[in-house]
């Protein structure tokens, strides 16, 4: 199985309180409903994130190459507040115009509350710049929403469907409560397929709270999620993960499968450092931890074995933060060929100048074991 990470071309936040303000290079993306004044005047923030068509198509055409695939949109939380039971975030395919081929929204060069405000990119009232052409309005399969009591028209626009005979179910959602993890991780396969088939133009994702949480004057309804943007100086920019099935089981009859617990697994084909453009095939040397006592003239620890088929996985963690960068999943099954068990890692999605470690999870003999034997490597800048 394989995971390939893409990073945004651009992102920004739209603020109803500052309808001409652009925040295209701010390190934070915000989705919120806030009441600032004593007379409860709610103000809303929504976020836009766009990935490049050519990069998406290149991965799916040249790497996935006809296999079954999924796409996941991920954002990483900076701060969260006011999240109550059943707070639901909506992710829509963004729209900028009713005319096919229209230019995308402008990223701009602003940050939050520049003095004076920067107005050279997408903002609440326009996809292009403060005072520019407005968002397309509510027409055909394009929707917008605002509350005239509290804001000017705007806040972005989004597609609610397409001409596809089997359109995607929209919006994609993720719900939060007080104790749930606040990182965003949603499956957006159907939206990406709409973009690739040209049923919808790719104007990125628009993130907003569900309808009754926006422009809500109730002081108890003030959900705020702040995520790291592509301009963050952390290791947590937004990601579009393309995950696909590259599992192969083409083994040699001369090598046995070791379907038992207590294995000794060592990592081969690991030079230790990689450039971001690298794709490395890691091979696994698998032997018994406690081989039977027999009379032999060679070491039993040199006899190669396979890990069990379909129940062995790999994962990657950041060595400093101990957070998963690639998690155990159906997309990280370990393959096998006539040489050994193996898996491939695409280094492009790993932040450079950091150390990582590989974990191996095996279900065998009725037990599930995670092997962590200092399988370390580093991604470096070229």
mmCIF file of C-alpha atoms in Angstrom:
data_model
loop_
_atom_site.group_PDB
_atom_site.id
_atom_site.type_symbol
_atom_site.label_atom_id
_atom_site.label_comp_id
_atom_site.label_asym_id
_atom_site.label_seq_id
_atom_site.Cartn_x
_atom_site.Cartn_y
_atom_site.Cartn_z
ATOM 1 C CA UNK A 1 0.000 0.000 0.000
ATOM 2 C CA UNK A 2 1.135 3.588 -0.476
ATOM 3 C CA UNK A 3 0.566 7.105 0.796
ATOM 4 C CA UNK A 4 1.574 10.217 -1.163
ATOM 5 C CA UNK A 5 1.246 13.649 0.445
ATOM 6 C CA UNK A 6 0.519 16.865 -1.458
ATOM 7 C CA UNK A 7 0.698 20.367 -0.009
ATOM 8 C CA UNK A 8 -1.474 23.377 -0.932
ATOM 9 C CA UNK A 9 -0.692 25.879 -3.618
ATOM 10 C CA UNK A 10 -2.538 28.527 -1.628
ATOM 11 C CA UNK A 11 -4.900 29.118 1.300
ATOM 12 C CA UNK A 12 -6.563 32.007 3.091
ATOM 13 C CA UNK A 13 -9.298 32.946 5.582
ATOM 14 C CA UNK A 14 -12.399 35.053 4.855
ATOM 15 C CA UNK A 15 -13.535 37.281 7.759
ATOM 16 C CA UNK A 16 -17.019 38.834 7.816
ATOM 17 C CA UNK A 17 -15.821 41.479 10.293
ATOM 18 C CA UNK A 18 -13.232 42.736 7.787
ATOM 19 C CA UNK A 19 -14.893 42.112 4.406
ATOM 20 C CA UNK A 20 -11.966 43.443 2.312
ATOM 21 C CA UNK A 21 -9.100 42.015 4.385
ATOM 22 C CA UNK A 22 -6.857 39.394 2.813
ATOM 23 C CA UNK A 23 -4.849 36.919 4.913
ATOM 24 C CA UNK A 24 -3.201 34.915 2.119
ATOM 25 C CA UNK A 25 0.170 34.476 3.842
ATOM 26 C CA UNK A 26 -1.018 34.301 7.431
ATOM 27 C CA UNK A 27 0.265 31.198 9.276
ATOM 28 C CA UNK A 28 -3.249 30.447 10.564
ATOM 29 C CA UNK A 29 -6.502 29.358 8.914
ATOM 30 C CA UNK A 30 -9.595 30.100 11.005
ATOM 31 C CA UNK A 31 -13.151 28.766 11.019
ATOM 32 C CA UNK A 32 -15.244 30.486 13.658
ATOM 33 C CA UNK A 33 -18.384 32.224 14.925
ATOM 34 C CA UNK A 34 -17.517 34.928 17.440
ATOM 35 C CA UNK A 35 -19.575 37.521 19.319
ATOM 36 C CA UNK A 36 -17.380 40.544 19.903
ATOM 37 C CA UNK A 37 -19.773 43.216 21.210
ATOM 38 C CA UNK A 38 -22.069 43.470 24.210
ATOM 39 C CA UNK A 39 -25.042 43.554 21.822
ATOM 40 C CA UNK A 40 -24.075 40.117 20.485
ATOM 41 C CA UNK A 41 -22.977 40.870 16.941
ATOM 42 C CA UNK A 42 -21.718 37.541 15.590
ATOM 43 C CA UNK A 43 -18.856 37.505 13.089
ATOM 44 C CA UNK A 44 -17.894 34.515 10.991
ATOM 45 C CA UNK A 45 -14.626 33.228 9.521
ATOM 46 C CA UNK A 46 -14.311 30.622 6.755
ATOM 47 C CA UNK A 47 -11.217 29.103 5.154
ATOM 48 C CA UNK A 48 -10.145 28.291 1.595
ATOM 49 C CA UNK A 49 -7.449 25.740 0.671
ATOM 50 C CA UNK A 50 -6.438 24.824 -2.889
ATOM 51 C CA UNK A 51 -4.218 22.030 -4.224
ATOM 52 C CA UNK A 52 -2.759 21.977 -7.731
ATOM 53 C CA UNK A 53 -4.596 19.960 -10.395
ATOM 54 C CA UNK A 54 -1.432 18.873 -12.195
ATOM 55 C CA UNK A 55 0.086 17.459 -9.002
ATOM 56 C CA UNK A 56 -3.077 15.512 -8.163
ATOM 57 C CA UNK A 57 -3.336 14.160 -11.705
ATOM 58 C CA UNK A 58 0.341 13.231 -11.832
ATOM 59 C CA UNK A 59 0.100 11.092 -8.692
ATOM 60 C CA UNK A 60 -3.117 9.348 -9.717
ATOM 61 C CA UNK A 61 -2.085 8.814 -13.344
ATOM 62 C CA UNK A 62 1.565 7.858 -12.940
ATOM 63 C CA UNK A 63 1.810 6.366 -9.449
ATOM 64 C CA UNK A 64 -1.622 4.986 -8.648
ATOM 65 C CA UNK A 65 -1.820 3.815 -12.264
ATOM 66 C CA UNK A 66 -5.301 2.297 -12.246
ATOM 67 C CA UNK A 67 -5.354 0.953 -8.692
ATOM 68 C CA UNK A 68 -8.125 1.727 -6.233
ATOM 69 C CA UNK A 69 -7.420 5.011 -4.408
ATOM 70 C CA UNK A 70 -8.788 7.463 -1.869
ATOM 71 C CA UNK A 71 -8.040 11.098 -1.030
ATOM 72 C CA UNK A 72 -7.973 12.537 2.489
ATOM 73 C CA UNK A 73 -7.852 16.236 3.410
ATOM 74 C CA UNK A 74 -5.929 16.926 6.609
ATOM 75 C CA UNK A 75 -5.473 20.054 8.736
ATOM 76 C CA UNK A 76 -3.613 20.268 12.025
ATOM 77 C CA UNK A 77 -4.967 22.204 14.972
ATOM 78 C CA UNK A 78 -3.199 25.235 16.431
ATOM 79 C CA UNK A 79 -5.891 26.346 18.904
ATOM 80 C CA UNK A 80 -9.504 25.394 19.585
ATOM 81 C CA UNK A 81 -12.133 26.948 21.835
ATOM 82 C CA UNK A 82 -15.885 27.016 22.291
ATOM 83 C CA UNK A 83 -16.368 23.502 20.896
ATOM 84 C CA UNK A 84 -19.554 22.066 22.398
ATOM 85 C CA UNK A 85 -21.403 18.819 21.778
ATOM 86 C CA UNK A 86 -21.988 17.989 18.100
ATOM 87 C CA UNK A 87 -20.105 20.894 16.522
ATOM 88 C CA UNK A 88 -19.942 20.021 12.829
ATOM 89 C CA UNK A 89 -17.482 21.399 10.294
ATOM 90 C CA UNK A 90 -18.494 21.352 6.618
ATOM 91 C CA UNK A 91 -16.067 20.956 3.709
ATOM 92 C CA UNK A 92 -17.403 22.017 0.290
ATOM 93 C CA UNK A 93 -15.825 22.268 -3.183
ATOM 94 C CA UNK A 94 -15.264 26.016 -3.559
ATOM 95 C CA UNK A 95 -16.652 28.078 -6.458
ATOM 96 C CA UNK A 96 -15.536 31.459 -7.792
ATOM 97 C CA UNK A 97 -17.713 31.925 -10.883
ATOM 98 C CA UNK A 98 -20.526 30.430 -12.935
ATOM 99 C CA UNK A 99 -18.259 30.592 -16.024
ATOM 100 C CA UNK A 100 -16.103 27.493 -16.700
ATOM 101 C CA UNK A 101 -12.395 28.244 -16.929
ATOM 102 C CA UNK A 102 -12.633 31.391 -14.825
ATOM 103 C CA UNK A 103 -9.486 32.288 -12.925
ATOM 104 C CA UNK A 104 -9.214 30.939 -9.413
ATOM 105 C CA UNK A 105 -9.358 33.113 -6.309
ATOM 106 C CA UNK A 106 -6.256 35.169 -5.553
ATOM 107 C CA UNK A 107 -4.050 34.106 -2.675
ATOM 108 C CA UNK A 108 -2.946 37.650 -1.793
ATOM 109 C CA UNK A 109 -0.108 38.753 0.485
ATOM 110 C CA UNK A 110 -1.934 39.746 3.657
ATOM 111 C CA UNK A 111 -1.813 38.648 7.256
ATOM 112 C CA UNK A 112 -4.464 39.103 9.935
ATOM 113 C CA UNK A 113 -5.000 42.782 10.860
ATOM 114 C CA UNK A 114 -2.148 44.234 8.835
ATOM 115 C CA UNK A 115 -1.962 47.999 9.314
ATOM 116 C CA UNK A 116 -3.219 49.147 6.939
ATOM 117 C CA UNK A 117 -5.266 46.105 5.961
ATOM 118 C CA UNK A 118 -3.952 44.189 2.935
ATOM 119 C CA UNK A 119 -6.618 43.917 0.240
ATOM 120 C CA UNK A 120 -4.793 42.335 -2.709
ATOM 121 C CA UNK A 121 -6.384 38.871 -2.565
ATOM 122 C CA UNK A 122 -9.461 36.820 -1.737
ATOM 123 C CA UNK A 123 -11.587 38.249 1.045
ATOM 124 C CA UNK A 124 -15.128 38.045 2.402
ATOM 125 C CA UNK A 125 -16.618 40.152 -0.389
ATOM 126 C CA UNK A 126 -14.559 39.038 -3.391
ATOM 127 C CA UNK A 127 -12.536 36.054 -4.641
ATOM 128 C CA UNK A 128 -10.025 38.394 -6.256
ATOM 129 C CA UNK A 129 -9.300 41.463 -4.089
ATOM 130 C CA UNK A 130 -10.998 43.992 -1.834
ATOM 131 C CA UNK A 131 -13.473 45.943 -3.934
ATOM 132 C CA UNK A 132 -13.188 43.457 -6.814
ATOM 133 C CA UNK A 133 -15.836 41.331 -8.493
ATOM 134 C CA UNK A 134 -18.078 39.628 -5.965
ATOM 135 C CA UNK A 135 -18.546 35.909 -5.380
ATOM 136 C CA UNK A 136 -20.895 34.349 -7.961
ATOM 137 C CA UNK A 137 -24.101 34.384 -5.910
ATOM 138 C CA UNK A 138 -26.724 31.681 -5.500
ATOM 139 C CA UNK A 139 -27.329 30.186 -8.924
ATOM 140 C CA UNK A 140 -27.737 26.687 -10.385
ATOM 141 C CA UNK A 141 -25.636 24.361 -8.212
ATOM 142 C CA UNK A 142 -23.669 27.163 -6.496
ATOM 143 C CA UNK A 143 -24.611 28.333 -3.014
ATOM 144 C CA UNK A 144 -23.634 31.131 -0.646
ATOM 145 C CA UNK A 145 -24.772 32.212 2.797
ATOM 146 C CA UNK A 146 -24.491 35.286 4.991
ATOM 147 C CA UNK A 147 -26.683 37.167 7.432
ATOM 148 C CA UNK A 148 -27.542 40.683 6.248
ATOM 149 C CA UNK A 149 -28.096 41.722 9.859
ATOM 150 C CA UNK A 150 -24.442 41.183 10.688
ATOM 151 C CA UNK A 151 -22.365 41.143 7.493
ATOM 152 C CA UNK A 152 -22.075 42.289 3.908
ATOM 153 C CA UNK A 153 -22.776 39.734 1.145
ATOM 154 C CA UNK A 154 -19.979 37.256 0.607
ATOM 155 C CA UNK A 155 -18.091 34.637 2.534
ATOM 156 C CA UNK A 156 -17.146 32.517 -0.449
ATOM 157 C CA UNK A 157 -19.261 30.262 -2.630
ATOM 158 C CA UNK A 158 -19.441 26.510 -3.019
ATOM 159 C CA UNK A 159 -20.843 23.819 -5.266
ATOM 160 C CA UNK A 160 -23.755 21.831 -3.883
ATOM 161 C CA UNK A 161 -23.729 19.348 -6.759
ATOM 162 C CA UNK A 162 -22.690 18.824 -10.366
ATOM 163 C CA UNK A 163 -24.038 17.610 -13.699
ATOM 164 C CA UNK A 164 -22.568 14.191 -12.954
ATOM 165 C CA UNK A 165 -25.357 11.568 -13.099
ATOM 166 C CA UNK A 166 -23.936 10.192 -9.842
ATOM 167 C CA UNK A 167 -22.902 13.393 -8.027
ATOM 168 C CA UNK A 168 -20.988 13.304 -4.740
ATOM 169 C CA UNK A 169 -22.724 13.573 -1.383
ATOM 170 C CA UNK A 170 -22.039 17.086 -0.137
ATOM 171 C CA UNK A 171 -20.853 18.461 2.147
ATOM 172 C CA UNK A 172 -18.129 16.298 3.621
ATOM 173 C CA UNK A 173 -18.296 16.766 7.383
ATOM 174 C CA UNK A 174 -16.405 16.106 10.587
ATOM 175 C CA UNK A 175 -17.995 16.504 14.014
ATOM 176 C CA UNK A 176 -16.264 17.528 17.210
ATOM 177 C CA UNK A 177 -17.124 17.563 20.874
ATOM 178 C CA UNK A 178 -15.315 18.685 23.994
ATOM 179 C CA UNK A 179 -12.838 15.813 24.115
ATOM 180 C CA UNK A 180 -12.418 14.680 20.525
ATOM 181 C CA UNK A 181 -9.233 15.319 18.596
ATOM 182 C CA UNK A 182 -9.496 18.642 16.768
ATOM 183 C CA UNK A 183 -7.275 17.807 13.787
ATOM 184 C CA UNK A 184 -9.262 17.591 10.558
ATOM 185 C CA UNK A 185 -9.030 14.301 8.666
ATOM 186 C CA UNK A 186 -11.810 13.770 6.121
ATOM 187 C CA UNK A 187 -12.237 11.564 3.083
ATOM 188 C CA UNK A 188 -12.675 13.762 -0.006
ATOM 189 C CA UNK A 189 -12.308 11.107 -2.712
ATOM 190 C CA UNK A 190 -15.594 11.996 -4.417
ATOM 191 C CA UNK A 191 -14.730 15.702 -4.625
ATOM 192 C CA UNK A 192 -11.301 14.988 -6.116
ATOM 193 C CA UNK A 193 -12.906 12.635 -8.652
ATOM 194 C CA UNK A 194 -15.300 15.440 -9.661
ATOM 195 C CA UNK A 195 -12.302 17.701 -10.289
ATOM 196 C CA UNK A 196 -10.412 15.073 -12.287
ATOM 197 C CA UNK A 197 -13.411 14.251 -14.471
ATOM 198 C CA UNK A 198 -14.117 17.983 -15.039
ATOM 199 C CA UNK A 199 -17.612 17.744 -13.601
ATOM 200 C CA UNK A 200 -16.464 20.542 -11.287
ATOM 201 C CA UNK A 201 -13.544 22.991 -11.615
ATOM 202 C CA UNK A 202 -10.939 22.708 -8.873
ATOM 203 C CA UNK A 203 -11.202 25.910 -6.841
ATOM 204 C CA UNK A 204 -10.152 24.135 -3.677
ATOM 205 C CA UNK A 205 -12.001 23.377 -0.459
ATOM 206 C CA UNK A 206 -14.124 25.819 1.510
ATOM 207 C CA UNK A 207 -14.461 25.162 5.252
ATOM 208 C CA UNK A 208 -17.318 26.529 7.340
ATOM 209 C CA UNK A 209 -19.373 25.654 10.372
ATOM 210 C CA UNK A 210 -22.780 24.098 9.794
ATOM 211 C CA UNK A 211 -25.593 26.576 9.176
ATOM 212 C CA UNK A 212 -27.024 27.055 12.658
ATOM 213 C CA UNK A 213 -23.571 27.646 14.170
ATOM 214 C CA UNK A 214 -22.798 30.603 11.904
ATOM 215 C CA UNK A 215 -24.053 34.119 12.643
ATOM 216 C CA UNK A 216 -25.510 32.736 15.853
ATOM 217 C CA UNK A 217 -25.925 35.577 18.404
ATOM 218 C CA UNK A 218 -26.027 33.152 21.326
ATOM 219 C CA UNK A 219 -22.916 33.831 23.398
ATOM 220 C CA UNK A 220 -22.746 30.129 24.213
ATOM 221 C CA UNK A 221 -22.245 29.298 20.517
ATOM 222 C CA UNK A 222 -18.767 30.561 19.714
ATOM 223 C CA UNK A 223 -16.810 27.699 18.121
ATOM 224 C CA UNK A 224 -13.292 28.567 16.973
ATOM 225 C CA UNK A 225 -10.862 26.270 15.197
ATOM 226 C CA UNK A 226 -7.501 27.664 14.132
ATOM 227 C CA UNK A 227 -5.443 25.417 11.873
ATOM 228 C CA UNK A 228 -1.905 25.815 10.567
ATOM 229 C CA UNK A 229 -1.773 27.147 7.015
ATOM 230 C CA UNK A 230 0.680 26.396 4.222
ATOM 231 C CA UNK A 231 2.643 29.448 5.438
ATOM 232 C CA UNK A 232 3.248 28.012 8.889
ATOM 233 C CA UNK A 233 6.789 27.738 10.199
ATOM 234 C CA UNK A 234 5.859 24.480 11.899
ATOM 235 C CA UNK A 235 5.817 20.927 10.509
ATOM 236 C CA UNK A 236 2.006 20.960 10.232
ATOM 237 C CA UNK A 237 0.916 22.449 6.879
ATOM 238 C CA UNK A 238 -2.355 21.275 5.288
ATOM 239 C CA UNK A 239 -2.139 18.022 3.345
ATOM 240 C CA UNK A 240 -4.006 16.143 0.670
ATOM 241 C CA UNK A 241 -3.123 12.476 1.055
ATOM 242 C CA UNK A 242 -3.568 10.167 -1.922
ATOM 243 C CA UNK A 243 -3.732 6.603 -0.602
ATOM 244 C CA UNK A 244 -3.866 3.562 -2.816
ATOM 245 C CA UNK A 245 -3.504 -0.187 -2.918
ATOM 246 C CA UNK A 246 -0.054 -1.178 -4.154
ATOM 247 C CA UNK A 247 -0.012 -4.460 -2.232
ATOM 248 C CA UNK A 248 1.856 -7.248 -4.041
ATOM 249 C CA UNK A 249 2.223 -10.875 -2.968
ATOM 250 C CA UNK A 250 4.544 -12.550 -5.480
ATOM 251 C CA UNK A 251 6.626 -14.809 -3.308
ATOM 252 C CA UNK A 252 9.226 -17.527 -3.725
ATOM 253 C CA UNK A 253 8.458 -21.107 -2.720
ATOM 254 C CA UNK A 254 11.946 -21.244 -1.197
ATOM 255 C CA UNK A 255 10.996 -18.764 1.538
ATOM 256 C CA UNK A 256 8.495 -19.655 4.259
ATOM 257 C CA UNK A 257 5.906 -17.383 5.880
ATOM 258 C CA UNK A 258 6.581 -16.955 9.592
ATOM 259 C CA UNK A 259 3.063 -16.884 11.040
ATOM 260 C CA UNK A 260 3.910 -16.731 14.735
ATOM 261 C CA UNK A 261 4.609 -14.128 17.435
ATOM 262 C CA UNK A 262 8.057 -13.277 18.825
ATOM 263 C CA UNK A 263 9.738 -12.341 15.590
ATOM 264 C CA UNK A 264 13.076 -10.685 15.014
ATOM 265 C CA UNK A 265 12.701 -8.054 12.310
ATOM 266 C CA UNK A 266 15.541 -5.944 10.965
ATOM 267 C CA UNK A 267 15.406 -3.259 8.316
ATOM 268 C CA UNK A 268 17.459 -3.568 5.127
ATOM 269 C CA UNK A 269 17.963 -1.131 2.230
ATOM 270 C CA UNK A 270 18.097 1.834 4.619
ATOM 271 C CA UNK A 271 20.967 4.193 3.768
ATOM 272 C CA UNK A 272 19.791 6.462 6.590
ATOM 273 C CA UNK A 273 19.353 9.755 4.705
ATOM 274 C CA UNK A 274 17.077 10.649 1.802
ATOM 275 C CA UNK A 275 16.272 13.643 -0.355
ATOM 276 C CA UNK A 276 12.596 14.703 -0.504
ATOM 277 C CA UNK A 277 12.371 13.421 -4.101
ATOM 278 C CA UNK A 278 13.370 9.910 -3.054
ATOM 279 C CA UNK A 279 11.198 6.808 -3.132
ATOM 280 C CA UNK A 280 12.792 4.053 -1.090
ATOM 281 C CA UNK A 281 11.981 0.374 -0.938
ATOM 282 C CA UNK A 282 12.648 -0.855 2.579
ATOM 283 C CA UNK A 283 13.204 -4.602 2.874
ATOM 284 C CA UNK A 284 12.639 -6.622 6.024
ATOM 285 C CA UNK A 285 14.824 -9.444 7.283
ATOM 286 C CA UNK A 286 12.507 -11.694 9.288
ATOM 287 C CA UNK A 287 13.608 -14.554 11.530
ATOM 288 C CA UNK A 288 12.404 -16.300 14.657
ATOM 289 C CA UNK A 289 13.271 -14.639 17.938
ATOM 290 C CA UNK A 290 13.593 -18.045 19.610
ATOM 291 C CA UNK A 291 14.346 -20.671 16.955
ATOM 292 C CA UNK A 292 14.097 -24.327 17.926
ATOM 293 C CA UNK A 293 17.237 -26.014 19.193
ATOM 294 C CA UNK A 294 18.581 -28.151 16.366
ATOM 295 C CA UNK A 295 21.975 -29.411 15.245
ATOM 296 C CA UNK A 296 23.041 -27.313 12.268
ATOM 297 C CA UNK A 297 26.229 -25.958 10.753
ATOM 298 C CA UNK A 298 24.716 -22.546 9.898
ATOM 299 C CA UNK A 299 22.949 -19.860 11.877
ATOM 300 C CA UNK A 300 19.152 -20.051 11.956
ATOM 301 C CA UNK A 301 19.137 -16.258 12.241
ATOM 302 C CA UNK A 302 20.321 -15.957 8.646
ATOM 303 C CA UNK A 303 17.317 -17.809 7.200
ATOM 304 C CA UNK A 304 14.928 -15.357 5.535
ATOM 305 C CA UNK A 305 11.155 -15.524 6.099
ATOM 306 C CA UNK A 306 8.101 -13.596 4.984
ATOM 307 C CA UNK A 307 5.755 -11.715 7.268
ATOM 308 C CA UNK A 308 2.133 -12.949 7.101
ATOM 309 C CA UNK A 309 0.169 -11.756 4.078
ATOM 310 C CA UNK A 310 -2.516 -9.134 4.639
ATOM 311 C CA UNK A 311 -1.900 -8.689 8.363
ATOM 312 C CA UNK A 312 1.457 -6.895 8.403
ATOM 313 C CA UNK A 313 1.688 -3.105 8.231
ATOM 314 C CA UNK A 314 4.184 -0.275 8.535
ATOM 315 C CA UNK A 315 3.869 3.223 10.027
ATOM 316 C CA UNK A 316 6.153 6.263 10.260
ATOM 317 C CA UNK A 317 6.577 8.555 13.267
ATOM 318 C CA UNK A 318 8.362 11.870 13.699
ATOM 319 C CA UNK A 319 11.214 11.040 16.069
ATOM 320 C CA UNK A 320 11.032 14.340 18.001
ATOM 321 C CA UNK A 321 7.263 14.712 18.435
ATOM 322 C CA UNK A 322 6.465 10.965 18.489
ATOM 323 C CA UNK A 323 3.447 11.712 16.288
ATOM 324 C CA UNK A 324 2.386 9.497 13.421
ATOM 325 C CA UNK A 325 3.203 10.910 10.001
ATOM 326 C CA UNK A 326 1.896 7.783 8.255
ATOM 327 C CA UNK A 327 -0.411 5.623 10.370
ATOM 328 C CA UNK A 328 -1.037 1.881 10.294
ATOM 329 C CA UNK A 329 -3.934 1.377 7.879
ATOM 330 C CA UNK A 330 -5.225 -0.681 4.990
ATOM 331 C CA UNK A 331 -3.016 1.530 2.793
ATOM 332 C CA UNK A 332 0.242 0.468 4.501
ATOM 333 C CA UNK A 333 0.158 -3.295 4.081
ATOM 334 C CA UNK A 334 3.583 -4.882 3.661
ATOM 335 C CA UNK A 335 4.173 -6.570 0.302
ATOM 336 C CA UNK A 336 6.468 -9.451 -0.654
ATOM 337 C CA UNK A 337 8.430 -10.542 -3.709
ATOM 338 C CA UNK A 338 10.898 -13.345 -4.392
ATOM 339 C CA UNK A 339 13.513 -11.643 -2.188
ATOM 340 C CA UNK A 340 11.720 -10.586 1.006
ATOM 341 C CA UNK A 341 8.872 -8.661 2.578
ATOM 342 C CA UNK A 342 9.068 -4.960 1.677
ATOM 343 C CA UNK A 343 7.275 -1.595 1.516
ATOM 344 C CA UNK A 344 7.857 1.699 -0.328
ATOM 345 C CA UNK A 345 7.893 5.188 1.226
ATOM 346 C CA UNK A 346 7.554 8.428 -0.747
ATOM 347 C CA UNK A 347 9.756 10.964 1.056
ATOM 348 C CA UNK A 348 8.093 14.016 -0.489
ATOM 349 C CA UNK A 349 5.478 14.208 2.258
ATOM 350 C CA UNK A 350 7.989 14.216 5.096
ATOM 351 C CA UNK A 351 9.344 17.516 6.415
ATOM 352 C CA UNK A 352 13.070 17.822 5.576
ATOM 353 C CA UNK A 353 15.842 18.081 8.153
ATOM 354 C CA UNK A 354 13.985 15.812 10.554
ATOM 355 C CA UNK A 355 14.452 12.282 11.808
ATOM 356 C CA UNK A 356 11.795 9.589 11.467
ATOM 357 C CA UNK A 357 11.333 6.053 12.700
ATOM 358 C CA UNK A 358 9.513 3.112 11.161
ATOM 359 C CA UNK A 359 7.212 0.824 13.105
ATOM 360 C CA UNK A 360 6.078 -2.617 11.935
ATOM 361 C CA UNK A 361 2.811 -4.164 13.133
ATOM 362 C CA UNK A 362 2.264 -7.893 12.679
ATOM 363 C CA UNK A 363 -0.743 -10.042 13.547
ATOM 364 C CA UNK A 364 0.409 -13.643 13.797
ATOM 365 C CA UNK A 365 -0.329 -16.645 15.959
ATOM 366 C CA UNK A 366 -3.310 -14.890 17.538
ATOM 367 C CA UNK A 367 -1.222 -11.915 18.740
ATOM 368 C CA UNK A 368 -0.749 -8.391 17.368
ATOM 369 C CA UNK A 369 2.705 -6.952 18.016
ATOM 370 C CA UNK A 370 4.256 -3.602 17.111
ATOM 371 C CA UNK A 371 7.988 -3.819 16.493
ATOM 372 C CA UNK A 372 10.009 -0.691 17.240
ATOM 373 C CA UNK A 373 13.697 -1.521 16.943
ATOM 374 C CA UNK A 374 15.214 1.883 16.162
ATOM 375 C CA UNK A 375 14.465 1.804 12.449
ATOM 376 C CA UNK A 376 15.548 5.446 11.954
ATOM 377 C CA UNK A 377 16.141 7.620 8.890
ATOM 378 C CA UNK A 378 16.411 11.314 8.038
ATOM 379 C CA UNK A 379 15.070 13.430 5.173
ATOM 380 C CA UNK A 380 17.500 16.185 4.147
ATOM 381 C CA UNK A 381 17.325 19.167 1.848
ATOM 382 C CA UNK A 382 19.044 18.661 -1.484
#
